[in-house]
Amino acid sequence: MRHLFLVAAFTLSAVTFSADIPGGLARISEGLPNNTYEVALSPAYTLKPGGAYLTSELRYQANEDFGAGFGFGAGEIGYNFGVNGTWYIAPDIESQPAFSVLGGVYMNRVVQSNFLALRIVPTVSKMIPQDWGKVTPYASLQATPSFRLGVADNNFSLRTNVGTLFEIKDMQGLRVFTELGLAMMNSNSEIVFGISYPFKAL
């Protein structure tokens, strides 16, 4: 009986986290130069339920106001893939931090169940110049409603992400970041590391 209870509890907790898109945010709220692509790779470890997760994303900066991306993530708690768009509302100038809002649509699979998940993420960041490059702390609030396909089961998650992006001059454009995701509602806390590389189209 005890084993049955543990299995039921694990399944329920995993389905509860289905509203969340794991793998971190891994982006600041300042856009890239126009007509620039970026490849991002971000390994993460989710704390509850515990497990490794790896997210990859291809991003495109169409102009100074809008960027788009396609991402895929997979790991021990499931996988997801989807598309997103980012509206860069306020630039990083003088004492004003940059502000952006990301919106995305994802297919999320957790414990043999499929979910359609929407993602809305307002983000603020502020670049701090250094002799060796740039440091850009950022913070966001991720809201994710999800809808189970087949058997009706709708959820809503909230998580905050805080991180820092490092741009080192000697690394020729390579960007490195660290991030901590803190669960607030129907979500999972996680530790995220990653790299991204922006490049111009040929």
mmCIF file of C-alpha atoms in Angstrom:
data_model
loop_
_atom_site.group_PDB
_atom_site.id
_atom_site.type_symbol
_atom_site.label_atom_id
_atom_site.label_comp_id
_atom_site.label_asym_id
_atom_site.label_seq_id
_atom_site.Cartn_x
_atom_site.Cartn_y
_atom_site.Cartn_z
ATOM 1 C CA MET A 1 0.000 0.000 0.000
ATOM 2 C CA ARG A 2 2.862 2.340 0.870
ATOM 3 C CA HIS A 3 4.502 1.749 -2.543
ATOM 4 C CA LEU A 4 1.215 2.490 -4.291
ATOM 5 C CA PHE A 5 0.923 5.770 -2.370
ATOM 6 C CA LEU A 6 4.479 6.791 -3.327
ATOM 7 C CA VAL A 7 3.877 6.045 -7.015
ATOM 8 C CA ALA A 8 0.619 8.024 -6.953
ATOM 9 C CA ALA A 9 2.294 10.942 -5.185
ATOM 10 C CA PHE A 10 5.181 11.005 -7.681
ATOM 11 C CA THR A 11 2.815 10.856 -10.658
ATOM 12 C CA LEU A 12 0.646 13.644 -9.254
ATOM 13 C CA SER A 13 3.651 15.873 -8.538
ATOM 14 C CA ALA A 14 5.085 15.267 -12.028
ATOM 15 C CA VAL A 15 1.758 16.118 -13.670
ATOM 16 C CA THR A 16 1.480 19.223 -11.479
ATOM 17 C CA PHE A 17 4.802 20.411 -12.915
ATOM 18 C CA SER A 18 3.474 19.913 -16.454
ATOM 19 C CA ALA A 19 2.410 23.556 -16.527
ATOM 20 C CA ASP A 20 6.054 24.553 -16.291
ATOM 21 C CA ILE A 21 8.594 24.768 -19.122
ATOM 22 C CA PRO A 22 11.898 23.597 -17.562
ATOM 23 C CA GLY A 23 15.341 24.543 -18.746
ATOM 24 C CA GLY A 24 15.467 28.165 -17.609
ATOM 25 C CA LEU A 25 15.062 31.433 -19.463
ATOM 26 C CA ALA A 26 18.704 31.943 -20.505
ATOM 27 C CA ARG A 27 18.255 35.373 -22.073
ATOM 28 C CA ILE A 28 18.528 39.023 -21.177
ATOM 29 C CA SER A 29 16.043 41.712 -22.183
ATOM 30 C CA GLU A 30 18.433 43.499 -24.545
ATOM 31 C CA GLY A 31 18.204 42.439 -28.195
ATOM 32 C CA LEU A 32 21.045 41.556 -30.552
ATOM 33 C CA PRO A 33 21.974 43.621 -33.628
ATOM 34 C CA ASN A 34 19.453 43.452 -36.474
ATOM 35 C CA ASN A 35 19.517 40.359 -38.717
ATOM 36 C CA THR A 36 21.554 38.364 -36.187
ATOM 37 C CA TYR A 37 21.105 34.707 -35.218
ATOM 38 C CA GLU A 38 22.016 33.134 -31.895
ATOM 39 C CA VAL A 39 22.480 29.495 -30.890
ATOM 40 C CA ALA A 40 21.986 28.770 -27.184
ATOM 41 C CA LEU A 41 22.633 25.582 -25.219
ATOM 42 C CA SER A 42 21.671 25.418 -21.538
ATOM 43 C CA PRO A 43 22.060 22.349 -19.317
ATOM 44 C CA ALA A 44 20.006 22.488 -16.120
ATOM 45 C CA TYR A 45 19.258 20.487 -13.017
ATOM 46 C CA THR A 46 15.702 20.560 -11.692
ATOM 47 C CA LEU A 47 15.476 20.227 -7.926
ATOM 48 C CA LYS A 48 11.946 18.818 -7.473
ATOM 49 C CA PRO A 49 11.384 16.477 -9.176
ATOM 50 C CA GLY A 50 15.146 16.070 -9.449
ATOM 51 C CA GLY A 51 16.721 15.429 -12.812
ATOM 52 C CA ALA A 52 18.981 16.694 -15.566
ATOM 53 C CA TYR A 53 17.551 18.739 -18.436
ATOM 54 C CA LEU A 54 19.094 20.151 -21.608
ATOM 55 C CA THR A 55 17.597 22.969 -23.665
ATOM 56 C CA SER A 56 18.767 24.199 -27.083
ATOM 57 C CA GLU A 57 17.418 27.188 -28.971
ATOM 58 C CA LEU A 58 17.938 28.988 -32.270
ATOM 59 C CA ARG A 59 17.063 32.686 -32.099
ATOM 60 C CA TYR A 60 16.736 35.361 -34.745
ATOM 61 C CA GLN A 61 16.741 39.122 -34.177
ATOM 62 C CA ALA A 62 14.595 40.546 -36.988
ATOM 63 C CA ASN A 63 14.886 44.191 -35.885
ATOM 64 C CA GLU A 64 15.516 46.236 -32.763
ATOM 65 C CA ASP A 65 11.955 45.672 -31.504
ATOM 66 C CA PHE A 66 11.323 41.977 -32.177
ATOM 67 C CA GLY A 67 13.079 38.615 -32.059
ATOM 68 C CA ALA A 68 11.896 35.043 -32.647
ATOM 69 C CA GLY A 69 13.123 31.621 -31.624
ATOM 70 C CA PHE A 70 12.636 27.861 -31.840
ATOM 71 C CA GLY A 71 13.590 25.713 -28.875
ATOM 72 C CA PHE A 72 13.778 22.066 -27.853
ATOM 73 C CA GLY A 73 14.412 20.622 -24.407
ATOM 74 C CA ALA A 74 14.645 17.092 -23.043
ATOM 75 C CA GLY A 75 15.585 15.366 -19.824
ATOM 76 C CA GLU A 76 14.553 13.030 -17.044
ATOM 77 C CA ILE A 77 11.212 14.761 -16.368
ATOM 78 C CA GLY A 78 10.077 14.880 -20.012
ATOM 79 C CA TYR A 79 10.613 17.030 -23.077
ATOM 80 C CA ASN A 80 9.192 20.071 -24.867
ATOM 81 C CA PHE A 81 9.526 21.976 -28.123
ATOM 82 C CA GLY A 82 8.017 25.231 -29.286
ATOM 83 C CA VAL A 83 8.332 28.677 -30.799
ATOM 84 C CA ASN A 84 8.534 32.077 -29.163
ATOM 85 C CA GLY A 85 8.678 35.759 -29.930
ATOM 86 C CA THR A 86 10.210 38.548 -27.848
ATOM 87 C CA TRP A 87 9.105 42.174 -27.856
ATOM 88 C CA TYR A 88 11.921 44.487 -26.734
ATOM 89 C CA ILE A 89 9.981 47.336 -25.158
ATOM 90 C CA ALA A 90 12.620 49.514 -23.445
ATOM 91 C CA PRO A 91 16.371 49.680 -24.230
ATOM 92 C CA ASP A 92 19.205 49.647 -21.706
ATOM 93 C CA ILE A 93 20.272 53.320 -21.540
ATOM 94 C CA GLU A 94 21.914 55.304 -18.742
ATOM 95 C CA SER A 95 20.055 54.447 -15.502
ATOM 96 C CA GLN A 96 17.152 52.744 -17.323
ATOM 97 C CA PRO A 97 17.223 48.932 -17.434
ATOM 98 C CA ALA A 98 16.133 47.042 -20.539
ATOM 99 C CA PHE A 99 12.636 45.529 -20.478
ATOM 100 C CA SER A 100 11.170 42.855 -22.746
ATOM 101 C CA VAL A 101 8.255 40.410 -22.868
ATOM 102 C CA LEU A 102 8.550 36.897 -24.322
ATOM 103 C CA GLY A 103 5.512 34.941 -25.503
ATOM 104 C CA GLY A 104 5.670 31.326 -26.657
ATOM 105 C CA VAL A 105 3.665 28.210 -27.519
ATOM 106 C CA TYR A 106 5.077 24.772 -26.615
ATOM 107 C CA MET A 107 4.233 21.086 -26.680
ATOM 108 C CA ASN A 108 5.220 19.694 -23.288
ATOM 109 C CA ARG A 109 5.360 15.949 -22.494
ATOM 110 C CA VAL A 110 5.501 14.787 -18.861
ATOM 111 C CA VAL A 111 4.916 11.220 -17.585
ATOM 112 C CA GLN A 112 3.349 9.924 -20.815
ATOM 113 C CA SER A 113 0.960 12.906 -21.021
ATOM 114 C CA ASN A 114 0.991 15.681 -23.628
ATOM 115 C CA PHE A 115 0.285 19.310 -22.834
ATOM 116 C CA LEU A 116 -0.084 22.508 -24.832
ATOM 117 C CA ALA A 117 1.711 25.184 -22.802
ATOM 118 C CA LEU A 118 1.754 28.940 -23.269
ATOM 119 C CA ARG A 119 4.652 30.977 -21.913
ATOM 120 C CA ILE A 120 4.613 34.666 -20.945
ATOM 121 C CA VAL A 121 7.840 36.091 -19.504
ATOM 122 C CA PRO A 122 8.443 39.776 -18.679
ATOM 123 C CA THR A 123 12.185 40.361 -18.117
ATOM 124 C CA VAL A 124 14.412 43.207 -16.932
ATOM 125 C CA SER A 125 18.197 43.404 -17.274
ATOM 126 C CA LYS A 126 20.981 45.946 -16.812
ATOM 127 C CA MET A 127 24.400 45.755 -18.463
ATOM 128 C CA ILE A 128 27.481 46.643 -16.398
ATOM 129 C CA PRO A 129 30.591 47.302 -18.548
ATOM 130 C CA GLN A 130 33.915 45.824 -17.443
ATOM 131 C CA ASP A 131 37.474 46.125 -18.744
ATOM 132 C CA TRP A 132 37.333 42.485 -19.876
ATOM 133 C CA GLY A 133 33.777 42.607 -21.288
ATOM 134 C CA LYS A 134 30.226 42.945 -19.946
ATOM 135 C CA VAL A 135 28.187 41.619 -17.031
ATOM 136 C CA THR A 136 24.391 41.697 -17.393
ATOM 137 C CA PRO A 137 22.247 40.643 -14.414
ATOM 138 C CA TYR A 138 18.627 39.862 -15.290
ATOM 139 C CA ALA A 139 15.383 38.828 -13.586
ATOM 140 C CA SER A 140 12.092 37.561 -14.954
ATOM 141 C CA LEU A 141 8.681 36.237 -13.951
ATOM 142 C CA GLN A 142 7.516 33.238 -15.990
ATOM 143 C CA ALA A 143 3.759 32.565 -16.163
ATOM 144 C CA THR A 144 2.731 29.349 -17.936
ATOM 145 C CA PRO A 145 -0.834 28.120 -18.371
ATOM 146 C CA SER A 146 -1.019 24.582 -19.793
ATOM 147 C CA PHE A 147 -3.782 22.404 -21.209
ATOM 148 C CA ARG A 148 -3.613 18.613 -21.196
ATOM 149 C CA LEU A 149 -4.443 16.956 -24.490
ATOM 150 C CA GLY A 150 -6.931 14.105 -24.302
ATOM 151 C CA VAL A 151 -7.987 13.983 -20.648
ATOM 152 C CA ALA A 152 -8.871 17.512 -19.506
ATOM 153 C CA ASP A 153 -6.399 18.792 -16.912
ATOM 154 C CA ASN A 154 -5.469 22.474 -16.962
ATOM 155 C CA ASN A 155 -2.693 23.966 -14.823
ATOM 156 C CA PHE A 156 -0.990 27.294 -14.209
ATOM 157 C CA SER A 157 2.590 27.800 -13.043
ATOM 158 C CA LEU A 158 4.669 30.724 -11.838
ATOM 159 C CA ARG A 159 8.441 30.835 -11.534
ATOM 160 C CA THR A 160 10.969 33.604 -11.170
ATOM 161 C CA ASN A 161 14.380 33.392 -12.870
ATOM 162 C CA VAL A 162 17.420 35.381 -11.775
ATOM 163 C CA GLY A 163 20.725 35.133 -13.585
ATOM 164 C CA THR A 164 23.793 36.819 -15.005
ATOM 165 C CA LEU A 165 25.112 36.836 -18.556
ATOM 166 C CA PHE A 166 28.872 37.261 -19.074
ATOM 167 C CA GLU A 167 30.335 38.531 -22.351
ATOM 168 C CA ILE A 168 34.132 38.236 -22.445
ATOM 169 C CA LYS A 169 36.020 40.142 -25.155
ATOM 170 C CA ASP A 170 38.665 37.448 -25.620
ATOM 171 C CA MET A 171 36.012 34.799 -26.315
ATOM 172 C CA GLN A 172 35.048 36.422 -29.651
ATOM 173 C CA GLY A 173 31.325 36.806 -29.054
ATOM 174 C CA LEU A 174 30.677 33.691 -26.955
ATOM 175 C CA ARG A 175 28.307 34.448 -24.064
ATOM 176 C CA VAL A 176 28.219 32.479 -20.791
ATOM 177 C CA PHE A 177 25.447 32.613 -18.222
ATOM 178 C CA THR A 178 24.354 31.218 -14.873
ATOM 179 C CA GLU A 179 20.767 31.204 -13.674
ATOM 180 C CA LEU A 180 18.623 30.145 -10.748
ATOM 181 C CA GLY A 181 14.924 29.387 -11.207
ATOM 182 C CA LEU A 182 12.770 29.650 -8.086
ATOM 183 C CA ALA A 183 9.414 27.848 -8.048
ATOM 184 C CA MET A 184 6.432 29.912 -6.952
ATOM 185 C CA MET A 185 3.373 27.875 -8.020
ATOM 186 C CA ASN A 186 3.104 24.434 -9.713
ATOM 187 C CA SER A 187 6.689 24.794 -10.862
ATOM 188 C CA ASN A 188 10.147 23.379 -10.271
ATOM 189 C CA SER A 189 13.246 25.138 -8.974
ATOM 190 C CA GLU A 190 16.358 24.642 -11.078
ATOM 191 C CA ILE A 191 19.998 25.553 -11.532
ATOM 192 C CA VAL A 192 20.964 26.491 -15.092
ATOM 193 C CA PHE A 193 24.301 27.035 -16.840
ATOM 194 C CA GLY A 194 24.774 27.736 -20.503
ATOM 195 C CA ILE A 195 26.490 29.261 -23.481
ATOM 196 C CA SER A 196 25.222 31.139 -26.501
ATOM 197 C CA TYR A 197 26.876 32.347 -29.674
ATOM 198 C CA PRO A 198 25.467 35.131 -31.877
ATOM 199 C CA PHE A 199 26.356 35.238 -35.583
ATOM 200 C CA LYS A 200 25.358 36.991 -38.797
ATOM 201 C CA ALA A 201 23.704 35.095 -41.630
ATOM 202 C CA LEU A 202 25.977 34.216 -44.541
#
